[in-house]
């Protein structure tokens, strides 16, 4: 059974047109993460939620925002996608009890045209 | 901020040989040390992990060793097989459950 679900799997958006990626989880984990992974690079942490506390990395561009309306859902908003934002976006969840693994969704492949 | 490094960045071994990848981290509060394998176009897959109260853990051909004093942990793969070819990432869990990935090691196993 899928535990971390990302929709859609593939997203094509126009240059400058806002786009939203979604992630849902059935694990009831209170930590959620958004990563950006470009070709031949490591996943780069954009945001993470520690329960209701939102944390964005210092180098996450202002063009990226995130929302978490409840424990199960998390959204990544890209306000004005540029060609450089084309990447795989990975959502992950984790328990906050420390010493526990992160569970990843299958990712959303974003193409900007 | 947190810093995670891996060495080597690429590794090529003959089938049947061993492979070792080392990960160093900067946050002394880190308490969970996993290794992920990622194949092209797929999500990272957890292959082995270790917690801060354990020095070594083994699962068949794969092992992880941890030196918390020196802030590094290593992935050991014995009797490598062509299907072990992939990119491997360490991703220690830091303060407030933050998970930072190392830059990755591309492993090629030559038949």
PDB file of C-alpha atoms in Angstrom:
ATOM      1  CA  UNK A   1       0.000   0.000   0.000  1.00  0.00           C
ATOM      2  CA  UNK A   2       1.291   3.410  -0.929  1.00  0.00           C
ATOM      3  CA  UNK A   3       2.162   5.373   2.208  1.00  0.00           C
ATOM      4  CA  UNK A   4       3.405   8.648   0.726  1.00  0.00           C
ATOM      5  CA  UNK A   5       1.577   9.641  -2.421  1.00  0.00           C
ATOM      6  CA  UNK A   6       2.577  12.442  -4.734  1.00  0.00           C
ATOM      7  CA  UNK A   7       0.364  13.860  -7.441  1.00  0.00           C
ATOM      8  CA  UNK A   8       0.786  14.191 -10.275  1.00  0.00           C
ATOM      9  CA  UNK A   9       3.698  11.938 -11.249  1.00  0.00           C
ATOM     10  CA  UNK A  10       4.470  14.167 -14.221  1.00  0.00           C
ATOM     11  CA  UNK A  11       3.632  17.857 -14.490  1.00  0.00           C
ATOM     12  CA  UNK A  12       4.225  20.146 -17.442  1.00  0.00           C
ATOM     13  CA  UNK A  13       3.817  23.853 -16.818  1.00  0.00           C
ATOM     14  CA  UNK A  14       4.430  26.989 -18.795  1.00  0.00           C
ATOM     15  CA  UNK A  15       7.210  29.388 -17.983  1.00  0.00           C
ATOM     16  CA  UNK A  16       5.899  31.808 -15.342  1.00  0.00           C
ATOM     17  CA  UNK A  17       2.609  29.985 -14.731  1.00  0.00           C
ATOM     18  CA  UNK A  18       2.016  29.060 -11.065  1.00  0.00           C
ATOM     19  CA  UNK A  19       1.987  25.363 -10.318  1.00  0.00           C
ATOM     20  CA  UNK A  20       1.173  23.313  -7.213  1.00  0.00           C
ATOM     21  CA  UNK A  21       2.473  19.863  -6.375  1.00  0.00           C
ATOM     22  CA  UNK A  22       0.750  17.778  -3.752  1.00  0.00           C
ATOM     23  CA  UNK A  23       1.742  15.122  -1.262  1.00  0.00           C
ATOM     24  CA  UNK A  24      -0.370  13.025   1.066  1.00  0.00           C
ATOM     25  CA  UNK A  25       0.530  10.412   3.648  1.00  0.00           C
ATOM     26  CA  UNK A  26      -1.227   7.626   5.526  1.00  0.00           C
ATOM     27  CA  UNK A  27       1.492   7.175   8.167  1.00  0.00           C
ATOM     28  CA  UNK A  28       0.333   9.951  10.509  1.00  0.00           C
ATOM     29  CA  UNK A  29       3.885  11.250  10.660  1.00  0.00           C
ATOM     30  CA  UNK A  30       4.224  14.786  11.897  1.00  0.00           C
ATOM     31  CA  UNK A  31       7.432  15.593  10.008  1.00  0.00           C
ATOM     32  CA  UNK A  32       7.204  16.236   6.269  1.00  0.00           C
ATOM     33  CA  UNK A  33       9.865  17.271   3.778  1.00  0.00           C
ATOM     34  CA  UNK A  34      10.072  18.696   0.273  1.00  0.00           C
ATOM     35  CA  UNK A  35      13.178  18.078  -1.805  1.00  0.00           C
ATOM     36  CA  UNK A  36      14.236  19.248  -5.246  1.00  0.00           C
ATOM     37  CA  UNK A  37      16.431  16.861  -7.215  1.00  0.00           C
ATOM     38  CA  UNK A  38      17.989  17.880 -10.485  1.00  0.00           C
ATOM     39  CA  UNK A  39      19.650  15.488 -12.886  1.00  0.00           C
ATOM     40  CA  UNK A  40      22.817  13.874 -11.481  1.00  0.00           C
ATOM     41  CA  UNK A  41      22.512  15.780  -8.204  1.00  0.00           C
ATOM     42  CA  UNK A  42      21.532  14.917  -4.655  1.00  0.00           C
ATOM     43  CA  UNK A  43      18.078  15.749  -3.304  1.00  0.00           C
ATOM     44  CA  UNK A  44      18.189  19.299  -1.958  1.00  0.00           C
ATOM     45  CA  UNK A  45      16.019  20.109   1.055  1.00  0.00           C
ATOM     46  CA  UNK A  46      13.647  22.994   0.345  1.00  0.00           C
ATOM     47  CA  UNK A  47      11.343  22.876   3.366  1.00  0.00           C
ATOM     48  CA  UNK A  48      10.440  20.698   6.280  1.00  0.00           C
ATOM     49  CA  UNK A  49       7.657  20.738   8.825  1.00  0.00           C
ATOM     50  CA  UNK A  50       8.364  19.633  12.364  1.00  0.00           C
ATOM     51  CA  UNK A  51       4.794  19.135  13.480  1.00  0.00           C
ATOM     52  CA  UNK A  52       3.218  22.541  12.791  1.00  0.00           C
ATOM     53  CA  UNK A  53       6.510  24.394  12.760  1.00  0.00           C
ATOM     54  CA  UNK A  54       7.547  25.363   9.269  1.00  0.00           C
ATOM     55  CA  UNK A  55      11.225  25.534   8.367  1.00  0.00           C
ATOM     56  CA  UNK A  56      12.636  26.687   5.085  1.00  0.00           C
ATOM     57  CA  UNK A  57      16.255  26.346   4.155  1.00  0.00           C
ATOM     58  CA  UNK A  58      18.212  29.589   3.922  1.00  0.00           C
ATOM     59  CA  UNK A  59      18.906  29.097   0.222  1.00  0.00           C
ATOM     60  CA  UNK A  60      15.385  28.104  -0.843  1.00  0.00           C
ATOM     61  CA  UNK A  61      14.293  30.686  -3.430  1.00  0.00           C
ATOM     62  CA  UNK A  62      11.357  32.957  -2.584  1.00  0.00           C
ATOM     63  CA  UNK A  63       9.635  31.571  -5.669  1.00  0.00           C
ATOM     64  CA  UNK A  64       8.923  28.392  -3.680  1.00  0.00           C
ATOM     65  CA  UNK A  65       6.340  28.201  -0.933  1.00  0.00           C
ATOM     66  CA  UNK A  66       4.724  25.405   1.002  1.00  0.00           C
ATOM     67  CA  UNK A  67       1.465  24.786   2.810  1.00  0.00           C
ATOM     68  CA  UNK A  68       0.451  22.060   5.225  1.00  0.00           C
ATOM     69  CA  UNK A  69      -3.270  22.374   6.013  1.00  0.00           C
ATOM     70  CA  UNK A  70      -3.315  19.206   8.149  1.00  0.00           C
ATOM     71  CA  UNK A  71      -1.125  16.258   9.155  1.00  0.00           C
ATOM     72  CA  UNK A  72      -1.889  14.252   6.029  1.00  0.00           C
ATOM     73  CA  UNK A  73      -1.381  16.796   3.263  1.00  0.00           C
ATOM     74  CA  UNK A  74       1.398  19.075   2.133  1.00  0.00           C
ATOM     75  CA  UNK A  75       1.671  21.278  -0.963  1.00  0.00           C
ATOM     76  CA  UNK A  76       4.560  22.849  -2.816  1.00  0.00           C
ATOM     77  CA  UNK A  77       3.738  26.022  -4.698  1.00  0.00           C
ATOM     78  CA  UNK A  78       6.018  27.440  -7.357  1.00  0.00           C
ATOM     79  CA  UNK A  79       4.826  30.970  -8.020  1.00  0.00           C
ATOM     80  CA  UNK A  80       6.615  31.693 -11.282  1.00  0.00           C
ATOM     81  CA  UNK A  81       8.404  28.615 -12.612  1.00  0.00           C
ATOM     82  CA  UNK A  82      11.542  29.189 -14.595  1.00  0.00           C
ATOM     83  CA  UNK A  83      13.427  26.768 -16.806  1.00  0.00           C
ATOM     84  CA  UNK A  84      15.849  26.192 -13.933  1.00  0.00           C
ATOM     85  CA  UNK A  85      13.031  24.824 -11.767  1.00  0.00           C
ATOM     86  CA  UNK A  86      12.607  21.754 -13.940  1.00  0.00           C
ATOM     87  CA  UNK A  87      13.453  18.850 -11.656  1.00  0.00           C
ATOM     88  CA  UNK A  88      12.120  15.897  -9.709  1.00  0.00           C
ATOM     89  CA  UNK A  89      10.333  17.014  -6.549  1.00  0.00           C
ATOM     90  CA  UNK A  90      10.318  14.491  -3.727  1.00  0.00           C
ATOM     91  CA  UNK A  91       8.074  14.512  -0.696  1.00  0.00           C
ATOM     92  CA  UNK A  92       9.006  12.514   2.401  1.00  0.00           C
ATOM     93  CA  UNK A  93       7.660  11.934   5.892  1.00  0.00           C
ATOM     94  CA  UNK A  94       9.171  10.832   9.161  1.00  0.00           C
ATOM     95  CA  UNK A  95       8.198  10.207  12.756  1.00  0.00           C
ATOM     96  CA  UNK A  96       9.503  12.803  15.177  1.00  0.00           C
ATOM     97  CA  UNK A  97      10.709  10.186  17.650  1.00  0.00           C
ATOM     98  CA  UNK A  98      14.252  10.457  16.333  1.00  0.00           C
ATOM     99  CA  UNK A  99      16.242   7.563  14.961  1.00  0.00           C
ATOM    100  CA  UNK A 100      13.591   6.710  12.398  1.00  0.00           C
ATOM    101  CA  UNK A 101      13.671   6.519   8.639  1.00  0.00           C
ATOM    102  CA  UNK A 102      12.144   8.894   6.158  1.00  0.00           C
ATOM    103  CA  UNK A 103       9.566   7.488   3.734  1.00  0.00           C
ATOM    104  CA  UNK A 104       9.607   8.919   0.222  1.00  0.00           C
ATOM    105  CA  UNK A 105       6.891   9.380  -2.330  1.00  0.00           C
ATOM    106  CA  UNK A 106       7.535   8.454  -5.950  1.00  0.00           C
ATOM    107  CA  UNK A 107       8.197  12.050  -6.859  1.00  0.00           C
ATOM    108  CA  UNK A 108       6.749  14.530  -9.332  1.00  0.00           C
ATOM    109  CA  UNK A 109       8.763  15.214 -12.472  1.00  0.00           C
ATOM    110  CA  UNK A 110       8.255  18.886 -13.352  1.00  0.00           C
ATOM    111  CA  UNK A 111       8.893  20.116 -16.871  1.00  0.00           C
ATOM    112  CA  UNK A 112       8.808  23.851 -17.664  1.00  0.00           C
ATOM    113  CA  UNK A 113       8.130  24.828 -21.277  1.00  0.00           C
TER     114      UNK A 113
ATOM    115  CA  UNK B   1      24.465  25.190   8.657  1.00  0.00           C
ATOM    116  CA  UNK B   2      24.742  21.431   8.446  1.00  0.00           C
ATOM    117  CA  UNK B   3      27.362  20.003   6.121  1.00  0.00           C
ATOM    118  CA  UNK B   4      27.372  16.437   4.755  1.00  0.00           C
ATOM    119  CA  UNK B   5      30.148  15.092   2.558  1.00  0.00           C
ATOM    120  CA  UNK B   6      30.740  11.760   0.855  1.00  0.00           C
ATOM    121  CA  UNK B   7      33.835  10.134  -0.547  1.00  0.00           C
ATOM    122  CA  UNK B   8      34.509   8.979  -3.149  1.00  0.00           C
ATOM    123  CA  UNK B   9      32.124  10.669  -5.599  1.00  0.00           C
ATOM    124  CA  UNK B  10      32.553   7.808  -8.079  1.00  0.00           C
ATOM    125  CA  UNK B  11      33.622   4.247  -7.465  1.00  0.00           C
ATOM    126  CA  UNK B  12      34.229   1.453  -9.952  1.00  0.00           C
ATOM    127  CA  UNK B  13      34.821  -2.114  -8.757  1.00  0.00           C
ATOM    128  CA  UNK B  14      35.019  -5.549 -10.282  1.00  0.00           C
ATOM    129  CA  UNK B  15      32.151  -7.889  -9.597  1.00  0.00           C
ATOM    130  CA  UNK B  16      32.821  -9.782  -6.385  1.00  0.00           C
ATOM    131  CA  UNK B  17      35.042  -7.097  -4.886  1.00  0.00           C
ATOM    132  CA  UNK B  18      34.109  -4.905  -1.921  1.00  0.00           C
ATOM    133  CA  UNK B  19      33.055  -1.257  -1.987  1.00  0.00           C
ATOM    134  CA  UNK B  20      33.317   1.281   0.831  1.00  0.00           C
ATOM    135  CA  UNK B  21      31.764   4.750   0.880  1.00  0.00           C
ATOM    136  CA  UNK B  22      32.409   7.218   3.674  1.00  0.00           C
ATOM    137  CA  UNK B  23      30.105   9.986   4.894  1.00  0.00           C
ATOM    138  CA  UNK B  24      31.149  12.828   7.180  1.00  0.00           C
ATOM    139  CA  UNK B  25      28.715  15.219   8.848  1.00  0.00           C
ATOM    140  CA  UNK B  26      28.999  18.349  10.930  1.00  0.00           C
ATOM    141  CA  UNK B  27      26.000  18.325  13.309  1.00  0.00           C
ATOM    142  CA  UNK B  28      27.033  16.573  16.517  1.00  0.00           C
ATOM    143  CA  UNK B  29      23.335  16.325  17.468  1.00  0.00           C
ATOM    144  CA  UNK B  30      22.687  13.909  14.584  1.00  0.00           C
ATOM    145  CA  UNK B  31      21.137  10.704  15.885  1.00  0.00           C
ATOM    146  CA  UNK B  32      20.195   8.616  12.868  1.00  0.00           C
ATOM    147  CA  UNK B  33      22.451   7.538  10.028  1.00  0.00           C
ATOM    148  CA  UNK B  34      20.890   5.932   6.935  1.00  0.00           C
ATOM    149  CA  UNK B  35      22.191   4.982   3.520  1.00  0.00           C
ATOM    150  CA  UNK B  36      19.949   5.228   0.474  1.00  0.00           C
ATOM    151  CA  UNK B  37      20.305   3.639  -2.943  1.00  0.00           C
ATOM    152  CA  UNK B  38      18.803   5.482  -5.895  1.00  0.00           C
ATOM    153  CA  UNK B  39      18.375   4.048  -9.348  1.00  0.00           C
ATOM    154  CA  UNK B  40      17.735   6.261 -12.352  1.00  0.00           C
ATOM    155  CA  UNK B  41      14.297   7.864 -12.257  1.00  0.00           C
ATOM    156  CA  UNK B  42      13.322   6.270  -8.949  1.00  0.00           C
ATOM    157  CA  UNK B  43      12.945   7.483  -5.399  1.00  0.00           C
ATOM    158  CA  UNK B  44      15.724   6.918  -2.845  1.00  0.00           C
ATOM    159  CA  UNK B  45      15.436   3.497  -1.236  1.00  0.00           C
ATOM    160  CA  UNK B  46      16.665   2.857   2.309  1.00  0.00           C
ATOM    161  CA  UNK B  47      19.179   0.007   2.299  1.00  0.00           C
ATOM    162  CA  UNK B  48      20.607   0.144   5.826  1.00  0.00           C
ATOM    163  CA  UNK B  49      20.602   2.458   8.818  1.00  0.00           C
ATOM    164  CA  UNK B  50      22.253   2.788  12.195  1.00  0.00           C
ATOM    165  CA  UNK B  51      21.357   4.660  15.328  1.00  0.00           C
ATOM    166  CA  UNK B  52      23.698   6.608  17.530  1.00  0.00           C
ATOM    167  CA  UNK B  53      23.905   3.988  20.274  1.00  0.00           C
ATOM    168  CA  UNK B  54      25.251   1.299  17.917  1.00  0.00           C
ATOM    169  CA  UNK B  55      28.704   1.136  16.284  1.00  0.00           C
ATOM    170  CA  UNK B  56      28.096  -1.394  13.520  1.00  0.00           C
ATOM    171  CA  UNK B  57      25.180  -3.093  11.818  1.00  0.00           C
ATOM    172  CA  UNK B  58      25.180  -5.782   9.148  1.00  0.00           C
ATOM    173  CA  UNK B  59      22.501  -7.063   6.776  1.00  0.00           C
ATOM    174  CA  UNK B  60      23.761  -9.830   4.504  1.00  0.00           C
ATOM    175  CA  UNK B  61      26.251  -8.221   2.085  1.00  0.00           C
ATOM    176  CA  UNK B  62      25.725  -4.709   3.406  1.00  0.00           C
ATOM    177  CA  UNK B  63      27.094  -3.171   6.600  1.00  0.00           C
ATOM    178  CA  UNK B  64      27.269   0.272   8.148  1.00  0.00           C
ATOM    179  CA  UNK B  65      29.798   1.456  10.716  1.00  0.00           C
ATOM    180  CA  UNK B  66      29.509   4.601  12.811  1.00  0.00           C
ATOM    181  CA  UNK B  67      32.140   6.701  14.540  1.00  0.00           C
ATOM    182  CA  UNK B  68      30.151   9.362  16.350  1.00  0.00           C
ATOM    183  CA  UNK B  69      33.214  10.921  17.965  1.00  0.00           C
ATOM    184  CA  UNK B  70      34.778  11.572  14.584  1.00  0.00           C
ATOM    185  CA  UNK B  71      31.367  12.320  12.999  1.00  0.00           C
ATOM    186  CA  UNK B  72      31.507   9.855  10.149  1.00  0.00           C
ATOM    187  CA  UNK B  73      29.812   6.648   9.077  1.00  0.00           C
ATOM    188  CA  UNK B  74      30.563   4.263   6.253  1.00  0.00           C
ATOM    189  CA  UNK B  75      28.725   1.895   3.922  1.00  0.00           C
ATOM    190  CA  UNK B  76      30.374  -1.434   3.184  1.00  0.00           C
ATOM    191  CA  UNK B  77      29.186  -3.692   0.369  1.00  0.00           C
ATOM    192  CA  UNK B  78      30.853  -7.087  -0.008  1.00  0.00           C
ATOM    193  CA  UNK B  79      30.700  -9.501  -2.954  1.00  0.00           C
ATOM    194  CA  UNK B  80      29.402  -6.747  -5.216  1.00  0.00           C
ATOM    195  CA  UNK B  81      27.035  -7.635  -8.039  1.00  0.00           C
ATOM    196  CA  UNK B  82      26.102  -5.713 -11.204  1.00  0.00           C
ATOM    197  CA  UNK B  83      22.696  -4.888  -9.680  1.00  0.00           C
ATOM    198  CA  UNK B  84      24.505  -2.951  -6.937  1.00  0.00           C
ATOM    199  CA  UNK B  85      25.349  -0.320  -9.577  1.00  0.00           C
ATOM    200  CA  UNK B  86      23.495   2.861  -8.569  1.00  0.00           C
ATOM    201  CA  UNK B  87      23.977   6.155  -6.775  1.00  0.00           C
ATOM    202  CA  UNK B  88      24.300   5.901  -3.007  1.00  0.00           C
ATOM    203  CA  UNK B  89      23.474   8.730  -0.622  1.00  0.00           C
ATOM    204  CA  UNK B  90      24.055   9.146   3.070  1.00  0.00           C
ATOM    205  CA  UNK B  91      21.412  11.318   4.744  1.00  0.00           C
ATOM    206  CA  UNK B  92      22.011  11.848   8.461  1.00  0.00           C
ATOM    207  CA  UNK B  93      19.108  13.112  10.516  1.00  0.00           C
ATOM    208  CA  UNK B  94      20.098  16.269  12.321  1.00  0.00           C
ATOM    209  CA  UNK B  95      18.502  18.458  14.957  1.00  0.00           C
ATOM    210  CA  UNK B  96      14.722  18.820  14.695  1.00  0.00           C
ATOM    211  CA  UNK B  97      14.546  15.761  12.427  1.00  0.00           C
ATOM    212  CA  UNK B  98      16.077  17.541   9.460  1.00  0.00           C
ATOM    213  CA  UNK B  99      17.382  15.118   6.806  1.00  0.00           C
ATOM    214  CA  UNK B 100      20.268  16.413   4.697  1.00  0.00           C
ATOM    215  CA  UNK B 101      21.603  14.340   1.806  1.00  0.00           C
ATOM    216  CA  UNK B 102      25.253  13.953   0.986  1.00  0.00           C
ATOM    217  CA  UNK B 103      26.316  14.686  -2.605  1.00  0.00           C
ATOM    218  CA  UNK B 104      26.151  11.018  -3.592  1.00  0.00           C
ATOM    219  CA  UNK B 105      28.515   8.296  -4.779  1.00  0.00           C
ATOM    220  CA  UNK B 106      28.048   6.688  -8.170  1.00  0.00           C
ATOM    221  CA  UNK B 107      28.962   3.009  -7.906  1.00  0.00           C
ATOM    222  CA  UNK B 108      29.669   0.936 -11.001  1.00  0.00           C
ATOM    223  CA  UNK B 109      30.143  -2.810 -10.678  1.00  0.00           C
ATOM    224  CA  UNK B 110      31.921  -4.250 -13.706  1.00  0.00           C
ATOM    225  CA  UNK B 111      30.920  -7.810 -14.601  1.00  0.00           C
TER     226      UNK B 111
END
